[in-house]
PDB file of C-alpha atoms (C1' of nucleotides) in Angstrom:
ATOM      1  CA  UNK A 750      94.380 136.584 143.923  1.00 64.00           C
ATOM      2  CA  UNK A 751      93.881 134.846 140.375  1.00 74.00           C
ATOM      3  CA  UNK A 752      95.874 131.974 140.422  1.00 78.00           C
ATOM      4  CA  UNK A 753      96.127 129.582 137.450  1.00 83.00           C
ATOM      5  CA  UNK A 754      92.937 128.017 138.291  1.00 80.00           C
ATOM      6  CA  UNK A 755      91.169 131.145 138.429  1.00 80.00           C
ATOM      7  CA  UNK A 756      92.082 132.251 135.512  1.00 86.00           C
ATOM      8  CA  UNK A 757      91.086 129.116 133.799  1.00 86.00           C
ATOM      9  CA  UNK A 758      88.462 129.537 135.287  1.00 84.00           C
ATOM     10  CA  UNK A 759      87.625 133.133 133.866  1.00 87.00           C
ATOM     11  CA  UNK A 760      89.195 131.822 130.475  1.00 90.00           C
ATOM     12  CA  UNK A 761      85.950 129.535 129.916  1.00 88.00           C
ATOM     13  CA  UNK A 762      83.347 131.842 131.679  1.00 88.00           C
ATOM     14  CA  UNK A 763      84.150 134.283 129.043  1.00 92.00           C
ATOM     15  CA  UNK A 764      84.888 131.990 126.182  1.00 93.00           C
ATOM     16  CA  UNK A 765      81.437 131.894 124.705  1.00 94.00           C
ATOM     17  CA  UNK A 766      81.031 135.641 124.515  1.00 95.00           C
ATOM     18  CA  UNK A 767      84.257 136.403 122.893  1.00 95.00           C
ATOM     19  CA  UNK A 768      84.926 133.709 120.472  1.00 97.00           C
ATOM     20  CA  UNK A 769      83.953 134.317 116.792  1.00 98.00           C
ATOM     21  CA  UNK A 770      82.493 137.733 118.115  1.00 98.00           C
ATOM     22  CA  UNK A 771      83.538 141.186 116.958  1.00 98.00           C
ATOM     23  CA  UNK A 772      85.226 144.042 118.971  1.00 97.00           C
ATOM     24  CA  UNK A 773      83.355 147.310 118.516  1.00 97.00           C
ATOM     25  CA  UNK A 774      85.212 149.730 120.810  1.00 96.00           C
ATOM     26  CA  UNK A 775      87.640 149.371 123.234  1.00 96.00           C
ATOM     27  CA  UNK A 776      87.286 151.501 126.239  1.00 94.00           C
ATOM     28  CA  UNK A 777      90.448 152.046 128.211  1.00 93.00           C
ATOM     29  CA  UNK A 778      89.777 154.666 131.300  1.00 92.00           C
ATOM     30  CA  UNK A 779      92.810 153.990 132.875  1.00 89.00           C
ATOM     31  CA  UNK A 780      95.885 153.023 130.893  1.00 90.00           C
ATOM     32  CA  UNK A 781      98.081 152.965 133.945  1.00 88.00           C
ATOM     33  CA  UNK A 782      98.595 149.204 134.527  1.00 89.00           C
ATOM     34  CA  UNK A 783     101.692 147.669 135.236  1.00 87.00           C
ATOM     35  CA  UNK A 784     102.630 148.262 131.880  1.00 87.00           C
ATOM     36  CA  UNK A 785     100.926 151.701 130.246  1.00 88.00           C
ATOM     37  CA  UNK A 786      98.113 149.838 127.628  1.00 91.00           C
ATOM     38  CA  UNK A 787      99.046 151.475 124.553  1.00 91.00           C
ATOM     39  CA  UNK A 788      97.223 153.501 122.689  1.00 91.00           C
ATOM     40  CA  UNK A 789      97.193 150.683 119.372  1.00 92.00           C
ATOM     41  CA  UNK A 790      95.048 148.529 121.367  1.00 94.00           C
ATOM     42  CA  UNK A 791      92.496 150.190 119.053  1.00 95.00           C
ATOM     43  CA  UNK A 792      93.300 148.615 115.652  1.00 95.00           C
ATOM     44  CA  UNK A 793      91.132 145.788 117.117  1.00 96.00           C
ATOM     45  CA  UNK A 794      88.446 147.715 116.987  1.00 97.00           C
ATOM     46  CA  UNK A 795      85.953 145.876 113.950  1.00 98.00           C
ATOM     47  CA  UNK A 796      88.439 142.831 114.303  1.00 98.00           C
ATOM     48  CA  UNK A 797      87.264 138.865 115.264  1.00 98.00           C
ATOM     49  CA  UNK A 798      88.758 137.354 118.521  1.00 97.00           C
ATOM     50  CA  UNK A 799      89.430 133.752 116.790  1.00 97.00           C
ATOM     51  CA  UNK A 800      90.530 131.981 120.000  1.00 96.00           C
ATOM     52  CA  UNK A 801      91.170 132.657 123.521  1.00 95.00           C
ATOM     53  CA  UNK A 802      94.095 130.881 125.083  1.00 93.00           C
ATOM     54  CA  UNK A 803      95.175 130.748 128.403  1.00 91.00           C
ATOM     55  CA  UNK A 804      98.829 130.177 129.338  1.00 91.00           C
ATOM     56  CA  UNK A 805     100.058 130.288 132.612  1.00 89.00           C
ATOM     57  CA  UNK A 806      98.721 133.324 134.171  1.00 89.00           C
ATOM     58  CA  UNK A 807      97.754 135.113 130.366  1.00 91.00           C
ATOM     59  CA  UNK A 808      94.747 135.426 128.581  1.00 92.00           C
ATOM     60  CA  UNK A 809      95.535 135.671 125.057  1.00 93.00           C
ATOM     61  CA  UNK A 810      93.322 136.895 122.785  1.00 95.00           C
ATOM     62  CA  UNK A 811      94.122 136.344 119.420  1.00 95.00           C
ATOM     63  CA  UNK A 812      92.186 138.383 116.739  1.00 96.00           C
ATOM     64  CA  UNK A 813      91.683 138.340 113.330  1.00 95.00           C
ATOM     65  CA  UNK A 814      95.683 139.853 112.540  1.00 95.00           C
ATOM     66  CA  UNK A 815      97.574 139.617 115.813  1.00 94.00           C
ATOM     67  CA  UNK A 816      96.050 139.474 119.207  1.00 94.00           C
ATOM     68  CA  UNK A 817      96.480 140.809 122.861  1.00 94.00           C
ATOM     69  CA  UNK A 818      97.304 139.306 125.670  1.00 93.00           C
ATOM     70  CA  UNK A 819      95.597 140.209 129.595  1.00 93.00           C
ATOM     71  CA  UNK A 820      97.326 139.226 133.022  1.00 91.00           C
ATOM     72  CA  UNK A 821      94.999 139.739 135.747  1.00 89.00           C
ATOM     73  CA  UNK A 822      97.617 140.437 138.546  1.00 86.00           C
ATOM     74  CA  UNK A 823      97.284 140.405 141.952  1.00 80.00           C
ATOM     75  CA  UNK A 824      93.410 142.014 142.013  1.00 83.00           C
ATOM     76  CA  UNK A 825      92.272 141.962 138.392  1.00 87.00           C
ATOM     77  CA  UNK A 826      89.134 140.333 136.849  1.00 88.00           C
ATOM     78  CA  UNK A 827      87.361 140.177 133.814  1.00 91.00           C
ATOM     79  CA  UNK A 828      83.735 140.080 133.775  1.00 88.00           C
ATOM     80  CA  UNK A 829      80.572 139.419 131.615  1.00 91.00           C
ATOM     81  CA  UNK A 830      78.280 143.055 131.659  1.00 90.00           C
ATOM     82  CA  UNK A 831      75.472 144.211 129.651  1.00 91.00           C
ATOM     83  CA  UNK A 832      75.814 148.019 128.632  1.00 89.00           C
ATOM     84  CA  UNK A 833      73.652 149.461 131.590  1.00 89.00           C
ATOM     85  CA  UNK A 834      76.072 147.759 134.286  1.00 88.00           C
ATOM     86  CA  UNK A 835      77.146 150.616 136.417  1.00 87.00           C
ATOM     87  CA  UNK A 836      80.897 151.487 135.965  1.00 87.00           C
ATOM     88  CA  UNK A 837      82.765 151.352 139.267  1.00 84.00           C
ATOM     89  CA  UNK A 838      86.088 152.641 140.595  1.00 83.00           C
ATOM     90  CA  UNK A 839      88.304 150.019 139.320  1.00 87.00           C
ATOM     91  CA  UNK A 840      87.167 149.306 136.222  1.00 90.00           C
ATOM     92  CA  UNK A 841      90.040 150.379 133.721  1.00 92.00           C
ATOM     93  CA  UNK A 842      89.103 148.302 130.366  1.00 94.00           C
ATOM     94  CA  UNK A 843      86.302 147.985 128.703  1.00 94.00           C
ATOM     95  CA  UNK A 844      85.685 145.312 125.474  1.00 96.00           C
ATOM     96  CA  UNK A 845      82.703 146.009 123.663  1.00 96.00           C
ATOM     97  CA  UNK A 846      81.482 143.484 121.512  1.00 97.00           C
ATOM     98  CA  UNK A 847      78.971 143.952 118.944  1.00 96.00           C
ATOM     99  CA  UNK A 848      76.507 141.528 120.642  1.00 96.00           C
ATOM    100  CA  UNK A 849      76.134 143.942 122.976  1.00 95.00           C
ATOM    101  CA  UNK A 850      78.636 142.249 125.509  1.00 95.00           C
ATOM    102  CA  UNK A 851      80.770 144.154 127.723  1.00 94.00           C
ATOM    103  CA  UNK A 852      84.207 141.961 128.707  1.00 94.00           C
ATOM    104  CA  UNK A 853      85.110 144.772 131.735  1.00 93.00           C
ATOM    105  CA  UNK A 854      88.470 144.535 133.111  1.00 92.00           C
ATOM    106  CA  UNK A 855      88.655 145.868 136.663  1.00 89.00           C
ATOM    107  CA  UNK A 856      91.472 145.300 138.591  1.00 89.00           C
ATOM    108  CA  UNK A 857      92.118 147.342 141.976  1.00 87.00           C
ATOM    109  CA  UNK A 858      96.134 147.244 142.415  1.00 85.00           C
ATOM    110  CA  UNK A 859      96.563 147.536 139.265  1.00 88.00           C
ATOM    111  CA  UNK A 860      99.266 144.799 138.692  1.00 87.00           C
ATOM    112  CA  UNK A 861      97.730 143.486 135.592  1.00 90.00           C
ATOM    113  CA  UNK A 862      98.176 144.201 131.966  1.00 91.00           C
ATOM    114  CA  UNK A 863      96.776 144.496 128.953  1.00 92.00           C
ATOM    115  CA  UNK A 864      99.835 144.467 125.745  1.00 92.00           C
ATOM    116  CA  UNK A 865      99.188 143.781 122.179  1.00 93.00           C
ATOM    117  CA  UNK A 866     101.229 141.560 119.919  1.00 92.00           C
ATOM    118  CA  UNK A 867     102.261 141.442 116.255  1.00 91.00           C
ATOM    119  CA  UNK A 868     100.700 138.858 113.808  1.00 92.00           C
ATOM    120  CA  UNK A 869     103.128 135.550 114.016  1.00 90.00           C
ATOM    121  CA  UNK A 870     104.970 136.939 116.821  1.00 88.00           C
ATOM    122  CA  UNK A 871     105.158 135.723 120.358  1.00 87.00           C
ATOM    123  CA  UNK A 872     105.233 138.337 123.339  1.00 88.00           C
ATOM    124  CA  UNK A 873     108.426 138.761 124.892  1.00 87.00           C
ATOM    125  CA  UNK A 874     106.492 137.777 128.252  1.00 89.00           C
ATOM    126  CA  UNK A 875     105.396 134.135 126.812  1.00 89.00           C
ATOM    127  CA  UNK A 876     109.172 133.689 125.424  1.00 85.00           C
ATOM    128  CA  UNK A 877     110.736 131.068 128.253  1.00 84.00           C
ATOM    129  CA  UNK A 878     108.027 129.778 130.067  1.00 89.00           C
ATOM    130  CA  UNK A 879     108.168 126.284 131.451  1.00 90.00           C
ATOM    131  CA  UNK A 880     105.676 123.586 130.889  1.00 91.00           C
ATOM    132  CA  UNK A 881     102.299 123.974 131.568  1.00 91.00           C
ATOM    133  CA  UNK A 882     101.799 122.665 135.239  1.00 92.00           C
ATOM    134  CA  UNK A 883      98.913 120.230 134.141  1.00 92.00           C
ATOM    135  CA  UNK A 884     100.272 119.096 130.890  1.00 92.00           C
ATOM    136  CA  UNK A 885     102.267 115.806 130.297  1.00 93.00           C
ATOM    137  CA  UNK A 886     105.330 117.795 129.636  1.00 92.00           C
ATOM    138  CA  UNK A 887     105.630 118.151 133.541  1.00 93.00           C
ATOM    139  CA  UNK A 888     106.304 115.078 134.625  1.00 94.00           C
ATOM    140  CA  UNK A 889     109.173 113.768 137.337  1.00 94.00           C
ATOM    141  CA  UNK A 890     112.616 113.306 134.971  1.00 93.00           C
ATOM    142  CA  UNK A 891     111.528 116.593 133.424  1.00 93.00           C
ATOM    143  CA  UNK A 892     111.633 118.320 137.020  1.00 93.00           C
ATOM    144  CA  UNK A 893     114.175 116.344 138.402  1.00 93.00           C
ATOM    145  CA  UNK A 894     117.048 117.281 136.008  1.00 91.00           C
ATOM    146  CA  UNK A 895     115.870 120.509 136.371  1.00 91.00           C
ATOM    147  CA  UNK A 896     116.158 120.770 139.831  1.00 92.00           C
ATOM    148  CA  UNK A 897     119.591 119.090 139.659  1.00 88.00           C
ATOM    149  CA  UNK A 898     122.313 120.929 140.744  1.00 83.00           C
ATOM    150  CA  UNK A 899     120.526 123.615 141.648  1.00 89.00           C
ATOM    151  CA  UNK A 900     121.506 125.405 145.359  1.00 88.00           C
ATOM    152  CA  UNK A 901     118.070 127.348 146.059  1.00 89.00           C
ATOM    153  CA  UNK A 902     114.994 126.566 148.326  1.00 90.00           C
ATOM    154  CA  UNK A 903     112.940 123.864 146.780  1.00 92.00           C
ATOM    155  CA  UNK A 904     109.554 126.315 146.894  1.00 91.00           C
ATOM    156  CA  UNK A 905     111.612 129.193 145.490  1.00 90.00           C
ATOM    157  CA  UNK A 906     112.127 127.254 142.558  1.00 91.00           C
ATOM    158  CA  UNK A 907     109.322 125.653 141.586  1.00 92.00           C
ATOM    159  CA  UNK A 908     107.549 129.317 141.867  1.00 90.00           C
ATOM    160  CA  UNK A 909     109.919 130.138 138.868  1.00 89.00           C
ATOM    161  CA  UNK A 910     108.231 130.436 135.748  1.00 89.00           C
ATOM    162  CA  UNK A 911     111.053 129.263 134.066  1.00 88.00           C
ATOM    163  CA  UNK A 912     110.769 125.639 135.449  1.00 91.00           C
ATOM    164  CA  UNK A 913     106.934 125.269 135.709  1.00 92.00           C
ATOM    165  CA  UNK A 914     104.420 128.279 135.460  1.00 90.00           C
ATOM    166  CA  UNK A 915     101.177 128.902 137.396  1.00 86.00           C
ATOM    167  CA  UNK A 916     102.905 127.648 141.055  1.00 88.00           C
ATOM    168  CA  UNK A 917     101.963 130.892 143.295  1.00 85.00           C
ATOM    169  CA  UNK A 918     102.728 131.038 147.152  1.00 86.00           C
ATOM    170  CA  UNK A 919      99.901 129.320 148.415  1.00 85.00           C
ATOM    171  CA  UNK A 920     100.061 126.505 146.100  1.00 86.00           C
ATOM    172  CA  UNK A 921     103.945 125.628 146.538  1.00 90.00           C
ATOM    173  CA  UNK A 922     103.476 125.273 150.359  1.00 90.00           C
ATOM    174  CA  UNK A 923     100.396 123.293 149.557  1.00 90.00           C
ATOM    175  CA  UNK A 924     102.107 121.010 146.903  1.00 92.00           C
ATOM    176  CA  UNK A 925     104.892 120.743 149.056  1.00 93.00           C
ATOM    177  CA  UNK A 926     103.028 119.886 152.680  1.00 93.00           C
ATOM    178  CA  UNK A 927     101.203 117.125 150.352  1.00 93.00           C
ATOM    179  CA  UNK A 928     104.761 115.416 149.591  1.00 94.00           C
ATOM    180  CA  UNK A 929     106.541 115.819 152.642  1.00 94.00           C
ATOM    181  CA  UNK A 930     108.960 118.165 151.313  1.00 94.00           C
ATOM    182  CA  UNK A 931     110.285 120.671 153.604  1.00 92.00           C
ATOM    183  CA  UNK A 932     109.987 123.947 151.491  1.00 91.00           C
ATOM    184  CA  UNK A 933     113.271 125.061 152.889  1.00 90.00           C
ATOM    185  CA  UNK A 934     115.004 122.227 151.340  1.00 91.00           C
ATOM    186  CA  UNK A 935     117.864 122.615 148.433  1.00 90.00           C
ATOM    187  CA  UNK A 936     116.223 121.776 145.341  1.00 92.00           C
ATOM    188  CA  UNK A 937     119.075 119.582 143.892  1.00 91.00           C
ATOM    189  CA  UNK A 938     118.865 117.316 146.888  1.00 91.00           C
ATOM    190  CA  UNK A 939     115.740 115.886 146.311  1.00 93.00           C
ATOM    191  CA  UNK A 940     115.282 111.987 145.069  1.00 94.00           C
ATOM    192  CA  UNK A 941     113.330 111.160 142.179  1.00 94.00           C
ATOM    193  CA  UNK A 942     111.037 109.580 144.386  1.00 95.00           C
ATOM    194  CA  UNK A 943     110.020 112.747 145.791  1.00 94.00           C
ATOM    195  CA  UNK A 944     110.252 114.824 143.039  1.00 94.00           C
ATOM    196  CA  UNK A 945     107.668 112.390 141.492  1.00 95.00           C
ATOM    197  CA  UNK A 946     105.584 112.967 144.701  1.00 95.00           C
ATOM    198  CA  UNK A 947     106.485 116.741 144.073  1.00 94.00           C
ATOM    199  CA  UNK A 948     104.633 116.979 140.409  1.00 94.00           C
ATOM    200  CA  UNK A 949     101.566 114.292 141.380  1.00 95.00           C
ATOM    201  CA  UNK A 950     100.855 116.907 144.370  1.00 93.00           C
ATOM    202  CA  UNK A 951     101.431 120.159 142.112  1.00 92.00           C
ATOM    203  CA  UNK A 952      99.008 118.836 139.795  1.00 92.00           C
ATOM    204  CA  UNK A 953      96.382 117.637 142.380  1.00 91.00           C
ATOM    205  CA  UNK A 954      96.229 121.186 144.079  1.00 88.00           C
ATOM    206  CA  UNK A 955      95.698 122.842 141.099  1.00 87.00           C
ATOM    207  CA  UNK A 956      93.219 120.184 139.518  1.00 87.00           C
ATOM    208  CA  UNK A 957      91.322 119.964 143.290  1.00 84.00           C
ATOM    209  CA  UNK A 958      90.813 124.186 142.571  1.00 80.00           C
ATOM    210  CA  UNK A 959      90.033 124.322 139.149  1.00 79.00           C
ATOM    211  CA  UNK A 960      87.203 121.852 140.258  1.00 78.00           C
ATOM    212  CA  UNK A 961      86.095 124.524 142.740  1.00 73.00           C
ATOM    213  CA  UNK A 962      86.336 127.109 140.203  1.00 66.00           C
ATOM    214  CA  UNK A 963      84.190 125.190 137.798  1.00 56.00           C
ATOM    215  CA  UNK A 964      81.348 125.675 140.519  1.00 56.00           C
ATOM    216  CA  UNK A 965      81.108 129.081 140.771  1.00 53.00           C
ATOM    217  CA  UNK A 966      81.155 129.950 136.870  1.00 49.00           C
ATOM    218  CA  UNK A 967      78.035 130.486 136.718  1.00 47.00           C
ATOM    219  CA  UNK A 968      78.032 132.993 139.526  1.00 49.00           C
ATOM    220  CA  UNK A 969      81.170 134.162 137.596  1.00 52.00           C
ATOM    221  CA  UNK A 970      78.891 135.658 134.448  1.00 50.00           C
ATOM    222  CA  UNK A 971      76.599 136.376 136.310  1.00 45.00           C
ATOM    223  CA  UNK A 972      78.278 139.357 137.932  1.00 47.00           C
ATOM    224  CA  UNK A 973      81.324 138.695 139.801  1.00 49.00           C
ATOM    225  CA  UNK A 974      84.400 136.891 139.039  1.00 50.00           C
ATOM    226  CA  UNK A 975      85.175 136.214 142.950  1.00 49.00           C
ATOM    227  CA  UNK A 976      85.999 132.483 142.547  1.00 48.00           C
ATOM    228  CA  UNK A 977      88.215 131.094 145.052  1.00 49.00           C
ATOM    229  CA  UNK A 978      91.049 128.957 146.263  1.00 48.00           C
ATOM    230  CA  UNK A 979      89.615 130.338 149.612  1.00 47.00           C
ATOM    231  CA  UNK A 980      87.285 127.335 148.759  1.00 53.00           C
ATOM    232  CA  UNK A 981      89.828 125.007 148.990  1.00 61.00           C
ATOM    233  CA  UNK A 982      90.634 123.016 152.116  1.00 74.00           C
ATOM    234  CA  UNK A 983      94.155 124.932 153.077  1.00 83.00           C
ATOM    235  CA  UNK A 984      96.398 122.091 155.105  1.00 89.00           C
ATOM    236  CA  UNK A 985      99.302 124.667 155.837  1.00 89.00           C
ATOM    237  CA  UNK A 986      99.059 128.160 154.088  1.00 85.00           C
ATOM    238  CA  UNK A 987      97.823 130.786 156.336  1.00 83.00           C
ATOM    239  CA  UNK A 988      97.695 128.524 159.865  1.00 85.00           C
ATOM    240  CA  UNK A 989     100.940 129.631 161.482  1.00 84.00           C
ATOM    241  CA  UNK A 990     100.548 128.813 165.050  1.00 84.00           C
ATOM    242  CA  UNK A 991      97.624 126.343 164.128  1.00 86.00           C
ATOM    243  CA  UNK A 992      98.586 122.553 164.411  1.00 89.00           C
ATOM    244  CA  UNK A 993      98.805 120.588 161.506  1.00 91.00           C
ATOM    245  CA  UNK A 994      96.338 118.039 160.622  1.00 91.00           C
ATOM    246  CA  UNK A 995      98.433 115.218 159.935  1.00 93.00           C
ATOM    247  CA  UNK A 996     100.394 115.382 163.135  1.00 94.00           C
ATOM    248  CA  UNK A 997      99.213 118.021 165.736  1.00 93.00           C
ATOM    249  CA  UNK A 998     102.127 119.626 166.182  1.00 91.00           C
ATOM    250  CA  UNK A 999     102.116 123.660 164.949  1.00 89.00           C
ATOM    251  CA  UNK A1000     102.809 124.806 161.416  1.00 89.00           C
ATOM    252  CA  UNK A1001     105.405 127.143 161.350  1.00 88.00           C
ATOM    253  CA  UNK A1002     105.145 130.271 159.358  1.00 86.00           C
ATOM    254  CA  UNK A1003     108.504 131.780 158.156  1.00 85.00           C
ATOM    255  CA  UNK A1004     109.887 134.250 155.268  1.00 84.00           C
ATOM    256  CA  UNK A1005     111.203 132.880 152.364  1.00 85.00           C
ATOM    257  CA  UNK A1006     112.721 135.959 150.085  1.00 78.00           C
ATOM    258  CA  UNK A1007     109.987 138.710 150.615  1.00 79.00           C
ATOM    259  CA  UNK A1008     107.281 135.577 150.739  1.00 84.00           C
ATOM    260  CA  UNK A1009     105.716 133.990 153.674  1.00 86.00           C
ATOM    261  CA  UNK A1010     106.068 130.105 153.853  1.00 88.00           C
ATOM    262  CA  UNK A1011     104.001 127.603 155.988  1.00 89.00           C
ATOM    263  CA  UNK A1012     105.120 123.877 156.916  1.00 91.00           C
ATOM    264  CA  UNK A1013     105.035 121.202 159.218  1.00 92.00           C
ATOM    265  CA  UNK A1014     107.957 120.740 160.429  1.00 92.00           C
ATOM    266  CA  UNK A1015     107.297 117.263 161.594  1.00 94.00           C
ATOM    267  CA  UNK A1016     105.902 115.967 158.244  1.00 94.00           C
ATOM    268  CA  UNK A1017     108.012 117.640 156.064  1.00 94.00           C
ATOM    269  CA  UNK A1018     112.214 117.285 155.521  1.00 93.00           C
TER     270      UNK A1018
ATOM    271  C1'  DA B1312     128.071 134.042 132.350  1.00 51.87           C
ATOM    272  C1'  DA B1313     124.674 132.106 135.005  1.00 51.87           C
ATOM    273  C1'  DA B1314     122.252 131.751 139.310  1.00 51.87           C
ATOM    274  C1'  DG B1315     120.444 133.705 143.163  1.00 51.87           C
ATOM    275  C1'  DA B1316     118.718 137.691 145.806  1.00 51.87           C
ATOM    276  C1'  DT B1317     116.370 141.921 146.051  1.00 51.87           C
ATOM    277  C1'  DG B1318     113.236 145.759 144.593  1.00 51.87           C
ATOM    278  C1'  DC B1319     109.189 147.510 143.052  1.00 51.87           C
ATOM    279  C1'  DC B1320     104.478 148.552 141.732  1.00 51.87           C
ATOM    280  C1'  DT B1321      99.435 149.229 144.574  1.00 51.87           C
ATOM    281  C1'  DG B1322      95.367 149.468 147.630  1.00 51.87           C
ATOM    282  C1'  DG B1323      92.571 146.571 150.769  1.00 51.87           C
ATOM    283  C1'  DT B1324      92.597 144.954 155.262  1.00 51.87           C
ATOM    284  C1'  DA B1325      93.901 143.837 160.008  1.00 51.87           C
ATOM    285  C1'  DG B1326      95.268 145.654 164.158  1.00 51.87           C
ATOM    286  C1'  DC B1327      95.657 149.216 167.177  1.00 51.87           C
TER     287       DC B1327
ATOM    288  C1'  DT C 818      88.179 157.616 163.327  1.00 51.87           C
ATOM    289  C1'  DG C 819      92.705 157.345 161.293  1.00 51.87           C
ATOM    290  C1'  DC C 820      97.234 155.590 161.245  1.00 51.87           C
ATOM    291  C1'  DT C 821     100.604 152.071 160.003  1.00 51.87           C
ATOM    292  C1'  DA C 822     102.304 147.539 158.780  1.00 51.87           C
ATOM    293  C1'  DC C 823     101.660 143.954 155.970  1.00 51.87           C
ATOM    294  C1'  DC C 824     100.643 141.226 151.988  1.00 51.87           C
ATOM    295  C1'  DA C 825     100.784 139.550 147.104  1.00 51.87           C
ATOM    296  C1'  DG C 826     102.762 138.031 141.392  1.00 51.87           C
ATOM    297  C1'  DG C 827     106.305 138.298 138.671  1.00 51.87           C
ATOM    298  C1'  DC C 828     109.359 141.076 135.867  1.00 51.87           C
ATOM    299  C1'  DA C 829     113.494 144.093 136.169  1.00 51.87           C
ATOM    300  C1'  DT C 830     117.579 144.870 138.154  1.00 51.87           C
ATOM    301  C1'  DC C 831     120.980 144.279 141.243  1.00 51.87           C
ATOM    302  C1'  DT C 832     124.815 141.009 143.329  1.00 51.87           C
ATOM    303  C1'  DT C 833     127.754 137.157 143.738  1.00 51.87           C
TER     304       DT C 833
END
DNA sequence: AAAGATGCCTGGTAGC
DNA sequence: TGCTACCAGGCATCTT
């Protein structure tokens, strides 16, 4: 699953071959993402990509007038190809750059999308984010009074986009295991001093696996984009049953709305 | 009205 | 070998 690391992490493997380069021909084979890609994408056909910006889980591209912006879903990828690369089941989107350069979009679930925006506009989808997780606009008082007050579980809300992007399932019970915060906890009972232990272990997870993704980039334009918090050394998520490392006692797996949580419940309250 | 809870899309994989 | 259950991100759409 592309987390916010791994989509940084795809952001500057495909950086060089996309910035200041020209589209050719955009090849969509299967428009039927989570969102239908419309058929406009082509009037960036013959057009510059200027930047490429990543924020939260988006890629935007912006072009020369307007830009588009990619979400890679649950199973997407982007990838570097040359023009003989064979063309396999999943791959819906092709960008064809006039250096030859294929930026293929292949994504099996199809979760992802691919939506083009207006010159000077903002997509609807980037309209009320929260801070960027690794930014110094997420700090403790910024969390804190926005956590105060507030009923829900403490790893519901810190998945919500709205408060902080780029949190997914495995990294809230991560963050939260690291703080000794038990994920079933009501968000607007936690103390500052938590919360501050809260953000400092938010941003180490994710910094800890953008450092793993930084390994494989290479391997990334190579061929495949398989990069991988899988890397990362997991202390709760996915070892229900298993006994914590801290403590020995078992991690207990439970369901928190549709999603499954891990904790110890002897290191975290 | 705002906050919280639920639904939904899909295909790979684990388990039998 | 084939089947079913399960899982996941995050927006849309309900409830309360």
């Amino acid at each position: 699953m592309p987390e916010l690391p791994e989509v940084e992490t795809t952001k500057q493997g495909i950086e060089p071959f996309v910035v200041n380069q020209v589209i050719d021909k955009i090849i969509v084979r299967n428009p039927s993402l989570r969102w239908p890609v419309p058929q406009s994408m082509s009037c960036f056909e013959g057009m510059v990509i200027k930047s490429l910006e990543r924020r939260s889980k988006y890629l935007i591209f912006h072009a020369a007038s307007g830009g588009f912006l990619i979400h890679l879903g649950m199973s997407g990828s982007l990838r570097i190809c040359s023009a003989d690369a064979e063309i396999e089941k999943h791959d819906h989107i092709d960008l064809v750059f006039n250096t030859g350069d294929i930026v293929r979009y292949r994504d099996p679930r199809r979760f992802g999308c691919c939506l083009p925006f207006e010159q000077d506009t903002i997509h609807p989808l980037l309209k009320n984010l929260g801070p960027e997780p690794l930014s110094d606009d997420f700090h403790a008082d910024y969390l804190h009074q926005r956590l105060s007050n507030k009923k829900a579980a403490i790893k519901t809300v810190i998945m919500d986009a709205k408060i902080v992007v780029g949190v997914g399932n495995i990294y809230a019970s991560e963050a939260l295991f690291l703080a000794g915060i038990s994920p079933k906890r009501q968000a607007g009972s936690i103390s500052l001093e938590s919360v501050t232990q809260l953000v400092a272990a938010i941003k180490s997870v994710l910094e800890a696996s953008i450092k793993q993704g930084g390994t494989t980039l290479k391997d990334f334009v190579r061929e495949n984009g398989e990069s991988g918090y899988f890397q990362l050394h997991l202390n709760v998520y996915g070892r229900g049953g298993e006994n914590c490392f801290r403590c020995d006692s078992p991690i207990v797996q439970f369901k928190q709305g549709q999603r499954s949580s891990f904790y110890c419940p002897t290191c975290q309250h």
